[in-house]
Amino acid sequence: MLITDLPPFLLFYLGGLLAALSRGKLRAGLMLATIALSALNLWMLPDGFSVQAELMGMALEPVRLDNLNFLFGYLFHIAALIGVIYSLHVKDTLQQSASMFYAGSALGAVFAGDLLTLFVFWEMLALTSVFLVWARRSEQAYSSGMRYLVIQVISGLLLLAGILLHYQKNGSLAFNFIGLEGLSAWLIFIGFGVKCAFPALHTWLTDAYPESTPSGTVFLSAFTTKVAIYAMARAFPGTELLVYIGASMACFPIFYAVIENDLRRVLAYSLINQLGFMIVGIGIGTELAINGAVAHAFNDVIFKGLLFMSMGAVLYRTGRINGSELGGLYKSMPKTTILCIVGAASISAFPLFSGFVSKSMIMSAALKEHFNVVWLLLLFASAGVFHHAGIKIPYFAFFAHDSGIRCKEAPTNMLIAMGIAATLCIGIGCFPELLYRNLPFATDYSAYDVTHVLTQTQLLFFSALAFVWLNLKGMYPPELPSTNLDADWFYRRPIPRLVGGITAAFWAVDGAMRRTVMSVLTTFEGRLAKLNQDNGLLSRGISTSAMVAWMCVLLAAMLLLKFI
Amino acid sequence: MSQSQDFFDKPETVKWILRGLYILCALLVILDFVVHRHTEHPWEGMVGFYPIYGFVGCVVLVLVAKLMRRGLMRSEDYYQAGDKEVGRADH
């Protein structure tokens, strides 16, 4: 079969269609074959490949490959492959088809050379991914998916408004550096920011991701936010504001993660924390920092995917995901335990694991550009990440007190998917050159110098010591069945209540008016009825002679009037 | 297999793991005196900066998070109960 120069998203859309029409092993084969063919297609595309088009006089570039986006292309193929293998046991056409369309939309968005194409795939990301939330088929997943969709579509509309103004101003739709100047740029910036999970705009992520199915969350964690990171890196590198936004994103979620009970929600918070590091890198904007952001996005998809997969396996086997209900699972799921620990070590940036080689680039860049306070915040966030994702997740799920749950080890396909991810985590950690070689800018950076290794190890071991100390002192907050209020409270509680209150007031006024009119009408009706009753004015019998007499009177009156 | 089943439940094992951690921590601090680190941040050069920052940072993190619970924690079905209430108000 000859495939030459297809737009990267096309095969995935085809695969989504095939997945919808096939069943069982055939579907599994078709999906895997699609990913393999699509990867081959991407590999064969020449450097600087571009597709030009024109729509109503506007020059478009639906596909463009360059240094910044081609690594994302491969990353999304790896993520899709891992996700599809992880979900091979699932027999749910909706989920499997949606995940292919979703991955395709992500490819479409990162390879979009113009803003209009970007917008189309931006919205497609929202429309295709929401089905992965709804696929859980619970009432909570449904309402959470609704909120997710609304916010994602709003992000798209902000983007569209920004694009229209941008086109009006510049007369071009090319998707290149925009820079934070003027209303159009701000609209685009905030549109991107929603999907980057900027503080206070982040709640769609922590709300919806943990409500999805075990495999749905694995897909969700890989694509939307990384597309947004790519878009930010393309349009707003070196925007200083991003450094501060990123630093706050790296810090605030770790507090929530410490007290959150739903372990997949803990991971959702830690996903925002990792995005914070990338945003800082983009904000610094030097070659080293952008390299760091892209490298960290690459690693994050894999180790965060691995962590979500391990927790998904726990949810799949035990039906539970709250830290307060789990514990002691290493006895039942030893392989999952080890794979989870690999993911935990990677996200915590232990030397020899993937997080270390990319996070240290961003940290170094922050120091080089003299963002000293930001650097301290990032260091704090690094210690905190180890605390909640590195220790809390494996500890409360697999160790801690024995919950008494005995279940089967994760299914083989899940173990294979986690195994691939774990291999990549260690592989990149040990041989970072493989990753560095493919970064947007040429680099001679090396993470493995004595200072980095020693200081990072010190930081992590003393964080672990803090965990042990707090636990022994009984000061560590226990896992409690609870909901923690976050920014989504505003649109889930006061706003619906306010709207509910206004509606109720409206109906009350409406009701009162109706009642008044009704009572007037009823009174009038009552009067009429009275007049019509026996001996009422309107129902009396009148004798014929009286009638004649009255006729005479009337005639006389008319005659009189005539002659006056 | 049955022997290793409750491996991590034994107090002995936990004790040894903790001892290992303490020894490694001590070693890492000692290394600070041995290894020459090149530093860029003004605080970085202090002996024991990273260990202290990591330890104190985590303790502060956990204590602040515990404090946050007082203001932010609600029952598990907080929103579900609320949704139903709002739902009722509509009718």
PDB file of C-alpha atoms in Angstrom, chain A residues 195-395:
ATOM      1  CA  LYS A 195      -6.758  24.778  27.864  1.00  0.00           C
ATOM      2  CA  CYS A 196      -3.403  25.302  29.581  1.00  0.00           C
ATOM      3  CA  ALA A 197      -5.369  25.250  32.871  1.00  0.00           C
ATOM      4  CA  PHE A 198      -4.347  28.710  34.043  1.00  0.00           C
ATOM      5  CA  PRO A 199      -5.158  29.278  37.735  1.00  0.00           C
ATOM      6  CA  ALA A 200      -8.910  29.771  38.261  1.00  0.00           C
ATOM      7  CA  LEU A 201      -9.509  28.579  34.695  1.00  0.00           C
ATOM      8  CA  HIS A 202      -8.258  25.103  35.582  1.00  0.00           C
ATOM      9  CA  THR A 203     -11.279  23.490  37.159  1.00  0.00           C
ATOM     10  CA  TRP A 204     -12.578  21.801  34.004  1.00  0.00           C
ATOM     11  CA  LEU A 205      -9.502  19.589  34.268  1.00  0.00           C
ATOM     12  CA  THR A 206      -9.743  18.563  37.912  1.00  0.00           C
ATOM     13  CA  ASP A 207     -13.516  18.269  37.566  1.00  0.00           C
ATOM     14  CA  ALA A 208     -13.789  16.126  34.442  1.00  0.00           C
ATOM     15  CA  TYR A 209     -10.625  14.017  34.163  1.00  0.00           C
ATOM     16  CA  PRO A 210     -11.220  11.973  37.319  1.00  0.00           C
ATOM     17  CA  GLU A 211     -14.820  11.325  36.261  1.00  0.00           C
ATOM     18  CA  SER A 212     -13.811   9.596  33.030  1.00  0.00           C
ATOM     19  CA  THR A 213     -13.293   5.868  32.527  1.00  0.00           C
ATOM     20  CA  PRO A 214      -9.952   4.253  33.457  1.00  0.00           C
ATOM     21  CA  SER A 215      -8.737   4.384  29.855  1.00  0.00           C
ATOM     22  CA  GLY A 216     -10.533   7.630  28.995  1.00  0.00           C
ATOM     23  CA  THR A 217      -8.472   9.552  31.519  1.00  0.00           C
ATOM     24  CA  VAL A 218      -5.262   8.190  30.008  1.00  0.00           C
ATOM     25  CA  PHE A 219      -6.201   9.721  26.652  1.00  0.00           C
ATOM     26  CA  LEU A 220      -7.478  12.931  28.196  1.00  0.00           C
ATOM     27  CA  SER A 221      -4.272  13.533  30.137  1.00  0.00           C
ATOM     28  CA  ALA A 222      -2.168  13.253  26.983  1.00  0.00           C
ATOM     29  CA  PHE A 223      -3.642  15.551  24.384  1.00  0.00           C
ATOM     30  CA  THR A 224      -5.655  18.685  25.187  1.00  0.00           C
ATOM     31  CA  THR A 225      -3.225  20.352  27.563  1.00  0.00           C
ATOM     32  CA  LYS A 226      -0.170  19.489  25.472  1.00  0.00           C
ATOM     33  CA  VAL A 227      -1.749  20.987  22.357  1.00  0.00           C
ATOM     34  CA  ALA A 228      -2.325  24.132  24.403  1.00  0.00           C
ATOM     35  CA  ILE A 229       1.289  24.124  25.596  1.00  0.00           C
ATOM     36  CA  TYR A 230       2.458  23.806  21.998  1.00  0.00           C
ATOM     37  CA  ALA A 231       0.178  26.657  20.907  1.00  0.00           C
ATOM     38  CA  MET A 232       1.461  28.829  23.729  1.00  0.00           C
ATOM     39  CA  ALA A 233       5.065  28.035  22.829  1.00  0.00           C
ATOM     40  CA  ARG A 234       4.360  28.976  19.213  1.00  0.00           C
ATOM     41  CA  ALA A 235       2.499  32.209  19.826  1.00  0.00           C
ATOM     42  CA  PHE A 236       3.729  33.642  23.134  1.00  0.00           C
ATOM     43  CA  PRO A 237       7.305  32.547  23.908  1.00  0.00           C
ATOM     44  CA  GLY A 238       9.192  34.971  26.101  1.00  0.00           C
ATOM     45  CA  THR A 239       6.051  36.597  27.547  1.00  0.00           C
ATOM     46  CA  GLU A 240       7.164  37.412  31.075  1.00  0.00           C
ATOM     47  CA  LEU A 241       3.647  37.194  32.474  1.00  0.00           C
ATOM     48  CA  LEU A 242       3.735  33.491  31.703  1.00  0.00           C
ATOM     49  CA  VAL A 243       6.636  32.986  34.100  1.00  0.00           C
ATOM     50  CA  TYR A 244       4.493  34.151  37.018  1.00  0.00           C
ATOM     51  CA  ILE A 245       1.360  32.375  35.849  1.00  0.00           C
ATOM     52  CA  GLY A 246       3.408  29.199  35.449  1.00  0.00           C
ATOM     53  CA  ALA A 247       4.994  29.528  38.883  1.00  0.00           C
ATOM     54  CA  SER A 248       1.590  29.854  40.523  1.00  0.00           C
ATOM     55  CA  MET A 249       0.340  26.869  38.504  1.00  0.00           C
ATOM     56  CA  ALA A 250       3.296  24.850  39.729  1.00  0.00           C
ATOM     57  CA  CYS A 251       2.586  25.756  43.357  1.00  0.00           C
ATOM     58  CA  PHE A 252      -1.113  26.004  44.192  1.00  0.00           C
ATOM     59  CA  PRO A 253      -2.257  22.558  42.994  1.00  0.00           C
ATOM     60  CA  ILE A 254       0.164  20.725  45.280  1.00  0.00           C
ATOM     61  CA  PHE A 255      -1.720  21.951  48.347  1.00  0.00           C
ATOM     62  CA  TYR A 256      -4.932  20.567  46.914  1.00  0.00           C
ATOM     63  CA  ALA A 257      -3.187  17.360  45.942  1.00  0.00           C
ATOM     64  CA  VAL A 258      -2.097  16.745  49.530  1.00  0.00           C
ATOM     65  CA  ILE A 259      -5.656  16.837  50.891  1.00  0.00           C
ATOM     66  CA  GLU A 260      -7.492  15.299  47.915  1.00  0.00           C
ATOM     67  CA  ASN A 261      -8.892  11.833  48.463  1.00  0.00           C
ATOM     68  CA  ASP A 262      -9.666  10.719  44.883  1.00  0.00           C
ATOM     69  CA  LEU A 263      -6.240   9.550  43.711  1.00  0.00           C
ATOM     70  CA  ARG A 264      -6.959  10.313  40.069  1.00  0.00           C
ATOM     71  CA  ARG A 265      -7.940  13.831  41.097  1.00  0.00           C
ATOM     72  CA  VAL A 266      -4.597  14.062  42.924  1.00  0.00           C
ATOM     73  CA  LEU A 267      -2.993  13.248  39.578  1.00  0.00           C
ATOM     74  CA  ALA A 268      -5.146  15.846  37.838  1.00  0.00           C
ATOM     75  CA  TYR A 269      -3.846  18.478  40.245  1.00  0.00           C
ATOM     76  CA  SER A 270      -0.313  17.284  39.711  1.00  0.00           C
ATOM     77  CA  LEU A 271      -0.898  17.529  35.958  1.00  0.00           C
ATOM     78  CA  ILE A 272      -1.533  21.261  36.420  1.00  0.00           C
ATOM     79  CA  ASN A 273       1.605  21.477  38.532  1.00  0.00           C
ATOM     80  CA  GLN A 274       3.668  19.965  35.693  1.00  0.00           C
ATOM     81  CA  LEU A 275       2.021  22.267  33.144  1.00  0.00           C
ATOM     82  CA  GLY A 276       3.193  25.110  35.382  1.00  0.00           C
ATOM     83  CA  PHE A 277       6.815  24.117  34.800  1.00  0.00           C
ATOM     84  CA  MET A 278       6.253  24.123  31.032  1.00  0.00           C
ATOM     85  CA  ILE A 279       4.509  27.503  31.131  1.00  0.00           C
ATOM     86  CA  VAL A 280       7.434  28.956  33.076  1.00  0.00           C
ATOM     87  CA  GLY A 281       9.767  27.587  30.399  1.00  0.00           C
ATOM     88  CA  ILE A 282       7.723  29.208  27.630  1.00  0.00           C
ATOM     89  CA  GLY A 283       7.580  32.466  29.575  1.00  0.00           C
ATOM     90  CA  ILE A 284      11.364  32.581  29.947  1.00  0.00           C
ATOM     91  CA  GLY A 285      11.561  31.988  26.219  1.00  0.00           C
ATOM     92  CA  THR A 286      15.284  31.310  25.783  1.00  0.00           C
ATOM     93  CA  GLU A 287      16.318  28.387  23.609  1.00  0.00           C
ATOM     94  CA  LEU A 288      17.163  26.325  26.690  1.00  0.00           C
ATOM     95  CA  ALA A 289      13.830  27.160  28.326  1.00  0.00           C
ATOM     96  CA  ILE A 290      11.726  26.344  25.254  1.00  0.00           C
ATOM     97  CA  ASN A 291      13.671  23.113  24.828  1.00  0.00           C
ATOM     98  CA  GLY A 292      12.958  22.363  28.471  1.00  0.00           C
ATOM     99  CA  ALA A 293       9.238  23.070  28.076  1.00  0.00           C
ATOM    100  CA  VAL A 294       8.922  20.840  25.008  1.00  0.00           C
ATOM    101  CA  ALA A 295      11.028  18.081  26.556  1.00  0.00           C
ATOM    102  CA  HIS A 296       9.000  18.236  29.736  1.00  0.00           C
ATOM    103  CA  ALA A 297       5.732  18.098  27.792  1.00  0.00           C
ATOM    104  CA  PHE A 298       7.056  14.988  26.068  1.00  0.00           C
ATOM    105  CA  ASN A 299       8.061  13.315  29.325  1.00  0.00           C
ATOM    106  CA  ASP A 300       4.946  14.399  31.161  1.00  0.00           C
ATOM    107  CA  VAL A 301       2.629  12.721  28.675  1.00  0.00           C
ATOM    108  CA  ILE A 302       4.426   9.465  29.300  1.00  0.00           C
ATOM    109  CA  PHE A 303       4.928   9.497  33.062  1.00  0.00           C
ATOM    110  CA  LYS A 304       1.590  11.106  33.803  1.00  0.00           C
ATOM    111  CA  GLY A 305      -0.002   8.604  31.453  1.00  0.00           C
ATOM    112  CA  LEU A 306       1.771   5.834  33.351  1.00  0.00           C
ATOM    113  CA  LEU A 307       0.472   7.110  36.688  1.00  0.00           C
ATOM    114  CA  PHE A 308      -3.068   7.509  35.352  1.00  0.00           C
ATOM    115  CA  MET A 309      -2.822   3.996  33.903  1.00  0.00           C
ATOM    116  CA  SER A 310      -1.746   2.500  37.216  1.00  0.00           C
ATOM    117  CA  MET A 311      -4.570   4.247  39.052  1.00  0.00           C
ATOM    118  CA  GLY A 312      -6.947   3.279  36.250  1.00  0.00           C
ATOM    119  CA  ALA A 313      -5.915  -0.343  36.784  1.00  0.00           C
ATOM    120  CA  VAL A 314      -6.664   0.011  40.483  1.00  0.00           C
ATOM    121  CA  LEU A 315     -10.065   1.513  39.712  1.00  0.00           C
ATOM    122  CA  TYR A 316     -10.751  -1.185  37.117  1.00  0.00           C
ATOM    123  CA  ARG A 317      -9.891  -4.041  39.468  1.00  0.00           C
ATOM    124  CA  THR A 318     -11.236  -2.744  42.772  1.00  0.00           C
ATOM    125  CA  GLY A 319     -13.941  -0.300  41.652  1.00  0.00           C
ATOM    126  CA  ARG A 320     -12.501   2.205  44.086  1.00  0.00           C
ATOM    127  CA  ILE A 321     -10.122   5.109  43.727  1.00  0.00           C
ATOM    128  CA  ASN A 322     -10.367   6.997  47.013  1.00  0.00           C
ATOM    129  CA  GLY A 323      -7.227   6.899  49.123  1.00  0.00           C
ATOM    130  CA  SER A 324      -9.381   6.387  52.205  1.00  0.00           C
ATOM    131  CA  GLU A 325     -10.679   3.079  50.834  1.00  0.00           C
ATOM    132  CA  LEU A 326      -7.449   1.698  49.361  1.00  0.00           C
ATOM    133  CA  GLY A 327      -4.189   0.366  50.755  1.00  0.00           C
ATOM    134  CA  GLY A 328      -2.148  -2.805  50.811  1.00  0.00           C
ATOM    135  CA  LEU A 329      -2.730  -3.495  47.116  1.00  0.00           C
ATOM    136  CA  TYR A 330       0.917  -4.407  46.501  1.00  0.00           C
ATOM    137  CA  LYS A 331      -0.053  -7.885  47.592  1.00  0.00           C
ATOM    138  CA  SER A 332      -2.640  -8.250  44.854  1.00  0.00           C
ATOM    139  CA  MET A 333      -1.109  -6.071  42.138  1.00  0.00           C
ATOM    140  CA  PRO A 334       2.688  -6.277  42.529  1.00  0.00           C
ATOM    141  CA  LYS A 335       3.445  -5.510  38.874  1.00  0.00           C
ATOM    142  CA  THR A 336       1.170  -2.490  38.822  1.00  0.00           C
ATOM    143  CA  THR A 337       2.833  -1.339  42.037  1.00  0.00           C
ATOM    144  CA  ILE A 338       6.305  -1.426  40.506  1.00  0.00           C
ATOM    145  CA  LEU A 339       5.153   0.283  37.314  1.00  0.00           C
ATOM    146  CA  CYS A 340       3.410   2.969  39.350  1.00  0.00           C
ATOM    147  CA  ILE A 341       6.601   3.567  41.326  1.00  0.00           C
ATOM    148  CA  VAL A 342       8.526   4.039  38.067  1.00  0.00           C
ATOM    149  CA  GLY A 343       5.998   6.696  37.064  1.00  0.00           C
ATOM    150  CA  ALA A 344       6.221   8.263  40.507  1.00  0.00           C
ATOM    151  CA  ALA A 345      10.018   8.381  40.348  1.00  0.00           C
ATOM    152  CA  SER A 346       9.831   9.958  36.892  1.00  0.00           C
ATOM    153  CA  ILE A 347       7.396  12.708  37.810  1.00  0.00           C
ATOM    154  CA  SER A 348       9.432  13.414  40.941  1.00  0.00           C
ATOM    155  CA  ALA A 349      12.484  13.868  38.713  1.00  0.00           C
ATOM    156  CA  PHE A 350      14.751  11.288  40.310  1.00  0.00           C
ATOM    157  CA  PRO A 351      18.055  11.020  38.472  1.00  0.00           C
ATOM    158  CA  LEU A 352      17.931   8.251  35.836  1.00  0.00           C
ATOM    159  CA  PHE A 353      14.204   8.862  35.324  1.00  0.00           C
ATOM    160  CA  SER A 354      12.719  11.003  32.582  1.00  0.00           C
ATOM    161  CA  GLY A 355      11.409  13.937  34.634  1.00  0.00           C
ATOM    162  CA  PHE A 356      14.917  14.729  35.818  1.00  0.00           C
ATOM    163  CA  VAL A 357      16.395  15.382  32.396  1.00  0.00           C
ATOM    164  CA  SER A 358      13.677  17.816  31.311  1.00  0.00           C
ATOM    165  CA  LYS A 359      12.690  19.593  34.524  1.00  0.00           C
ATOM    166  CA  SER A 360      16.308  20.520  35.258  1.00  0.00           C
ATOM    167  CA  MET A 361      16.467  22.348  31.895  1.00  0.00           C
ATOM    168  CA  ILE A 362      13.648  24.664  32.968  1.00  0.00           C
ATOM    169  CA  MET A 363      15.165  25.162  36.414  1.00  0.00           C
ATOM    170  CA  SER A 364      18.560  25.991  34.902  1.00  0.00           C
ATOM    171  CA  ALA A 365      16.970  28.409  32.455  1.00  0.00           C
ATOM    172  CA  ALA A 366      15.138  30.184  35.309  1.00  0.00           C
ATOM    173  CA  LEU A 367      18.417  30.624  37.190  1.00  0.00           C
ATOM    174  CA  LYS A 368      20.314  31.774  34.095  1.00  0.00           C
ATOM    175  CA  GLU A 369      17.739  34.488  33.434  1.00  0.00           C
ATOM    176  CA  HIS A 370      17.776  35.540  37.110  1.00  0.00           C
ATOM    177  CA  PHE A 371      14.216  34.626  37.990  1.00  0.00           C
ATOM    178  CA  ASN A 372      15.437  33.903  41.502  1.00  0.00           C
ATOM    179  CA  VAL A 373      12.130  33.921  43.358  1.00  0.00           C
ATOM    180  CA  VAL A 374      10.472  31.897  40.626  1.00  0.00           C
ATOM    181  CA  TRP A 375      13.315  29.429  40.859  1.00  0.00           C
ATOM    182  CA  LEU A 376      12.713  29.059  44.595  1.00  0.00           C
ATOM    183  CA  LEU A 377       9.004  28.501  43.960  1.00  0.00           C
ATOM    184  CA  LEU A 378       9.769  25.863  41.348  1.00  0.00           C
ATOM    185  CA  LEU A 379      12.132  24.157  43.759  1.00  0.00           C
ATOM    186  CA  PHE A 380       9.359  24.115  46.346  1.00  0.00           C
ATOM    187  CA  ALA A 381       6.986  22.718  43.720  1.00  0.00           C
ATOM    188  CA  SER A 382       9.539  20.012  42.859  1.00  0.00           C
ATOM    189  CA  ALA A 383       9.682  18.915  46.470  1.00  0.00           C
ATOM    190  CA  GLY A 384       5.891  19.072  46.668  1.00  0.00           C
ATOM    191  CA  VAL A 385       5.437  16.978  43.555  1.00  0.00           C
ATOM    192  CA  PHE A 386       7.471  14.221  45.094  1.00  0.00           C
ATOM    193  CA  HIS A 387       5.312  14.501  48.147  1.00  0.00           C
ATOM    194  CA  HIS A 388       1.914  14.054  46.542  1.00  0.00           C
ATOM    195  CA  ALA A 389       2.585  12.220  43.289  1.00  0.00           C
ATOM    196  CA  GLY A 390       5.780  10.430  44.202  1.00  0.00           C
ATOM    197  CA  ILE A 391       4.890   9.244  47.671  1.00  0.00           C
ATOM    198  CA  LYS A 392       1.198   9.789  48.328  1.00  0.00           C
ATOM    199  CA  ILE A 393      -0.120   8.018  45.228  1.00  0.00           C
ATOM    200  CA  PRO A 394       1.836   4.756  45.550  1.00  0.00           C
ATOM    201  CA  TYR A 395       1.774   4.850  49.351  1.00  0.00           C
TER     202      TYR A 395
END
